[in-house]
Amino acid sequence: MYDPTVARLTYRALLGRRRALILGALPLLLIVISVAVRALTGADDQTATDVLGGFALATMVPIIGVIAGTGAIGPEIDDGSVVYLLSKPLKRPTIIFTKLIVAIAVTMVFSAVPTLVAGLILNGNGQQIAVAYTVAALVSSIAYSALFLLLGTVSRHAVVFGLVYALVWEALFGSLVPGARTLSVQQWSLAVAHKVAGGDLVTSEVGLTTATVLLVAVTVLATWYAGQKLRSLTLAGEE
């Protein structure tokens, strides 16, 4: 289910100079904000929660997921180079699964690691806040990567749709419309963070059991459907 050659090519595409600069911009901004906040307000648990929840988890992680998830396959489909990949004796689910693993790894490195560092800067992991949000970033990286990889497979405008979901649905509607929060990867990951942190600082609109089921279901279904779409794309190309 994992092909090293596909993985190497995907890493090279995702970590090219231009895309690496984009991927690194938000984590760097998070660190700078955390240093400034710590210098101005000192160590404060509520402030750490606000920064990590409001910027790291709500903005940085989904945007990085969009870049990594769609970038893992979208450009190859757009420029037609995916035909060369599909001509190799590789199962289509293997291609998708390999690209998903790469997208997850890139998203985790550029989101979870800076989240942990920022949390340690803000309050030294008081009340397990830094670790809780790091776990949330790790968990959401998996679901986001699967969702946005699927978008990259089915649409040429995957980046636009991904940003609409991340910034409009989750950040805007998720904060204003209670019902929308249930269908939010952010809220699902917050349920896991709440379990890690305990207490009332980290909260979620979704219970842990529901969140876990939805995270697994979305990841599995998105990965499966992306494989199906890639298989149909192969058939269209052969015709």
Coordinates of C-alpha atoms in Angstrom, one line a residue:
M1 CA 0.0 0.0 0.0
Y2 CA 3.0 2.3 0.2
D3 CA 5.4 3.0 -2.7
P4 CA 8.7 4.7 -1.9
T5 CA 9.1 6.2 -5.4
V6 CA 5.7 7.8 -5.4
A7 CA 6.5 9.1 -1.9
R8 CA 9.8 10.6 -2.9
L9 CA 8.2 12.4 -5.9
T10 CA 5.4 13.7 -3.8
Y11 CA 7.8 15.0 -1.1
R12 CA 9.8 16.7 -3.8
A13 CA 6.7 18.4 -5.2
L14 CA 5.4 19.5 -1.8
L15 CA 8.7 20.7 -0.4
G16 CA 9.9 22.6 -3.4
R17 CA 11.3 26.1 -2.7
R18 CA 8.1 28.0 -3.3
R19 CA 5.7 25.7 -1.6
A20 CA 8.1 25.2 1.4
L21 CA 8.2 29.0 1.9
I22 CA 4.4 29.1 2.0
L23 CA 4.2 26.1 4.3
G24 CA 6.7 27.7 6.7
A25 CA 5.1 31.2 6.8
L26 CA 2.2 30.5 9.1
P27 CA 4.2 28.4 11.6
L28 CA 6.8 31.2 11.8
L29 CA 4.0 33.7 12.3
L30 CA 2.6 31.6 15.1
I31 CA 6.0 31.5 16.9
V32 CA 6.5 35.2 16.5
I33 CA 3.0 35.9 17.9
S34 CA 3.6 33.6 20.8
V35 CA 6.9 35.2 21.7
A36 CA 5.3 38.7 21.5
V37 CA 2.3 37.6 23.6
R38 CA 4.4 35.9 26.2
A39 CA 6.6 39.1 26.5
L40 CA 3.6 41.4 26.8
T41 CA 1.3 39.3 29.1
G42 CA 3.5 36.7 30.7
A43 CA 2.5 33.0 31.1
D44 CA -1.3 32.8 31.1
D45 CA -3.3 29.6 30.5
Q46 CA -6.3 31.4 29.0
T47 CA -4.2 33.4 26.6
A48 CA -2.4 30.3 25.5
T49 CA -5.7 28.6 24.8
D50 CA -6.9 31.6 22.8
V51 CA -3.8 31.7 20.7
L52 CA -3.5 28.0 20.1
G53 CA -7.2 27.5 19.5
G54 CA -7.9 30.7 17.6
F55 CA -4.9 30.8 15.3
A56 CA -3.0 27.5 15.4
L57 CA -5.9 25.0 15.2
A58 CA -8.5 27.2 13.6
T59 CA -6.4 28.8 10.9
M60 CA -2.8 27.4 10.5
V61 CA -3.6 23.7 10.6
P62 CA -6.4 23.7 8.0
I63 CA -4.5 26.0 5.6
I64 CA -1.4 23.8 5.8
G65 CA -3.7 20.8 5.2
V66 CA -5.1 22.5 2.1
I67 CA -1.6 23.2 0.7
A68 CA -0.3 19.7 1.5
G69 CA -3.4 17.7 0.7
T70 CA -4.2 19.3 -2.6
G71 CA -0.6 19.8 -3.6
A72 CA 0.1 16.0 -3.2
I73 CA -1.9 15.2 -6.4
G74 CA -3.7 18.3 -7.7
P75 CA -0.8 19.8 -9.8
E76 CA -0.1 16.4 -11.4
I77 CA -3.7 16.2 -12.5
D78 CA -3.8 19.8 -13.7
D79 CA -0.6 19.5 -15.9
G80 CA -1.3 16.0 -17.1
S81 CA 1.8 14.5 -15.6
V82 CA -0.3 12.1 -13.6
V83 CA -0.7 10.1 -16.8
Y84 CA 3.0 8.9 -16.5
L85 CA 2.3 7.8 -12.9
L86 CA -0.8 6.0 -13.8
S87 CA 1.0 4.2 -16.6
K88 CA 3.2 2.4 -14.0
P89 CA 2.2 -1.0 -12.7
L90 CA 0.8 0.5 -9.4
K91 CA -2.6 0.0 -7.9
R92 CA -4.5 3.2 -7.7
P93 CA -5.3 2.9 -4.0
T94 CA -1.5 2.5 -3.4
I95 CA -0.9 5.8 -5.2
I96 CA -3.6 7.5 -3.1
F97 CA -2.5 6.0 0.2
T98 CA 1.2 6.9 -0.4
K99 CA 0.3 10.5 -1.2
L100 CA -2.0 10.6 1.8
I101 CA 0.9 9.4 4.1
V102 CA 3.2 12.1 2.6
A103 CA 0.5 14.8 3.0
I104 CA -0.2 13.8 6.6
A105 CA 3.5 13.8 7.4
V106 CA 4.1 17.3 5.9
T107 CA 1.0 18.7 7.6
M108 CA 2.0 17.3 11.0
V109 CA 5.5 18.6 10.8
F110 CA 4.4 22.1 9.7
S111 CA 1.5 22.3 12.1
A112 CA 1.9 20.1 15.2
V113 CA 5.5 20.9 15.9
P114 CA 5.0 24.7 15.8
T115 CA 1.9 24.3 17.9
L116 CA 3.9 22.5 20.6
V117 CA 6.7 25.0 20.5
A118 CA 4.2 27.9 20.6
G119 CA 2.4 26.3 23.6
L120 CA 5.6 25.9 25.5
I121 CA 6.5 29.5 24.8
L122 CA 3.1 30.8 25.9
N123 CA 2.7 29.0 29.2
G124 CA 5.2 26.2 29.5
N125 CA 2.5 23.5 28.9
G126 CA 0.6 24.6 32.0
Q127 CA -2.5 22.4 32.4
Q128 CA -1.3 20.3 29.5
I129 CA -2.5 23.0 27.0
A130 CA 0.5 22.8 24.7
V131 CA 0.3 19.0 24.5
A132 CA -3.5 19.0 24.1
Y133 CA -3.4 21.3 21.2
T134 CA -0.5 19.4 19.7
V135 CA -2.5 16.2 19.8
A136 CA -5.4 18.1 18.2
A137 CA -3.2 19.3 15.5
L138 CA -1.9 15.8 14.9
V139 CA -5.4 14.3 14.7
S140 CA -6.8 17.0 12.5
S141 CA -3.8 16.7 10.2
I142 CA -4.9 13.2 9.3
A143 CA -8.5 14.2 8.5
Y144 CA -7.6 17.4 6.7
S145 CA -5.1 15.6 4.5
A146 CA -7.6 13.0 3.5
L147 CA -10.3 15.5 2.7
F148 CA -8.1 17.9 0.7
L149 CA -6.4 15.0 -1.1
L150 CA -9.9 14.0 -2.2
L151 CA -10.6 17.5 -3.3
G152 CA -7.3 17.6 -5.3
T153 CA -8.4 14.4 -7.0
V154 CA -12.0 15.5 -8.0
S155 CA -11.6 19.2 -8.7
R156 CA -9.2 21.5 -10.5
H157 CA -10.3 24.2 -8.0
A158 CA -9.4 22.2 -5.0
V159 CA -7.4 24.9 -3.3
V160 CA -10.3 27.4 -3.6
F161 CA -12.8 24.9 -2.2
G162 CA -10.4 23.8 0.5
L163 CA -9.8 27.4 1.6
V164 CA -13.6 28.0 1.6
Y165 CA -14.1 25.1 3.9
A166 CA -11.3 26.0 6.2
L167 CA -11.8 29.7 6.4
V168 CA -15.5 30.1 5.8
W169 CA -17.2 27.0 7.0
E170 CA -15.0 26.2 10.0
A171 CA -13.7 29.6 11.0
L172 CA -16.8 31.7 10.2
F173 CA -19.9 29.4 10.3
G174 CA -18.3 27.2 12.9
S175 CA -18.1 30.1 15.3
L176 CA -21.5 31.5 14.5
V177 CA -23.8 28.5 13.7
P178 CA -24.0 25.8 16.4
G179 CA -25.1 23.1 14.0
A180 CA -22.1 23.7 11.8
R181 CA -19.8 22.9 14.6
T182 CA -20.8 19.3 14.6
L183 CA -19.5 18.9 11.0
S184 CA -16.2 20.5 11.8
V185 CA -12.8 18.7 11.8
Q186 CA -11.7 21.4 14.2
Q187 CA -14.4 20.6 16.8
W188 CA -13.6 16.9 16.4
S189 CA -10.0 17.4 17.2
L190 CA -10.9 19.7 20.1
A191 CA -12.8 16.9 21.6
V192 CA -9.6 14.9 21.7
A193 CA -7.7 17.9 23.1
H194 CA -10.3 18.3 25.8
K195 CA -9.7 14.7 26.9
V196 CA -5.9 15.3 27.0
A197 CA -6.1 18.6 28.9
G198 CA -9.1 18.0 31.1
G199 CA -10.7 20.9 32.9
D200 CA -12.7 23.6 31.1
L201 CA -10.0 25.6 29.2
V202 CA -10.2 23.4 26.1
T203 CA -13.8 22.6 25.1
S204 CA -15.6 21.1 22.1
E205 CA -19.2 21.0 20.8
V206 CA -18.8 17.3 20.1
G207 CA -18.4 14.4 22.4
L208 CA -15.2 12.3 22.3
T209 CA -16.8 9.1 21.0
T210 CA -18.7 11.0 18.2
A211 CA -15.6 12.9 17.3
T212 CA -13.5 9.8 17.1
V213 CA -16.0 8.0 14.9
L214 CA -16.3 11.0 12.6
L215 CA -12.6 11.5 12.3
V216 CA -12.0 7.8 11.4
A217 CA -15.0 7.7 9.0
V218 CA -14.1 10.9 7.1
T219 CA -10.5 9.8 6.7
V220 CA -11.3 6.3 5.5
L221 CA -14.2 7.4 3.2
A222 CA -12.3 10.3 1.7
T223 CA -9.2 8.0 1.0
W224 CA -11.4 5.3 -0.5
Y225 CA -13.3 7.7 -2.7
A226 CA -10.1 9.4 -3.9
G227 CA -8.9 5.9 -5.0
Q228 CA -12.1 5.3 -6.9
K229 CA -11.9 8.7 -8.6
L230 CA -8.3 8.0 -9.6
R231 CA -9.3 4.7 -11.0
S232 CA -12.0 6.3 -13.1
L233 CA -9.5 8.9 -14.2
T234 CA -7.3 6.1 -15.5
L235 CA -10.1 4.6 -17.5
A236 CA -10.9 8.0 -19.0
G237 CA -7.3 8.4 -20.0
E238 CA -7.1 4.9 -21.6
E239 CA -10.2 5.6 -23.6

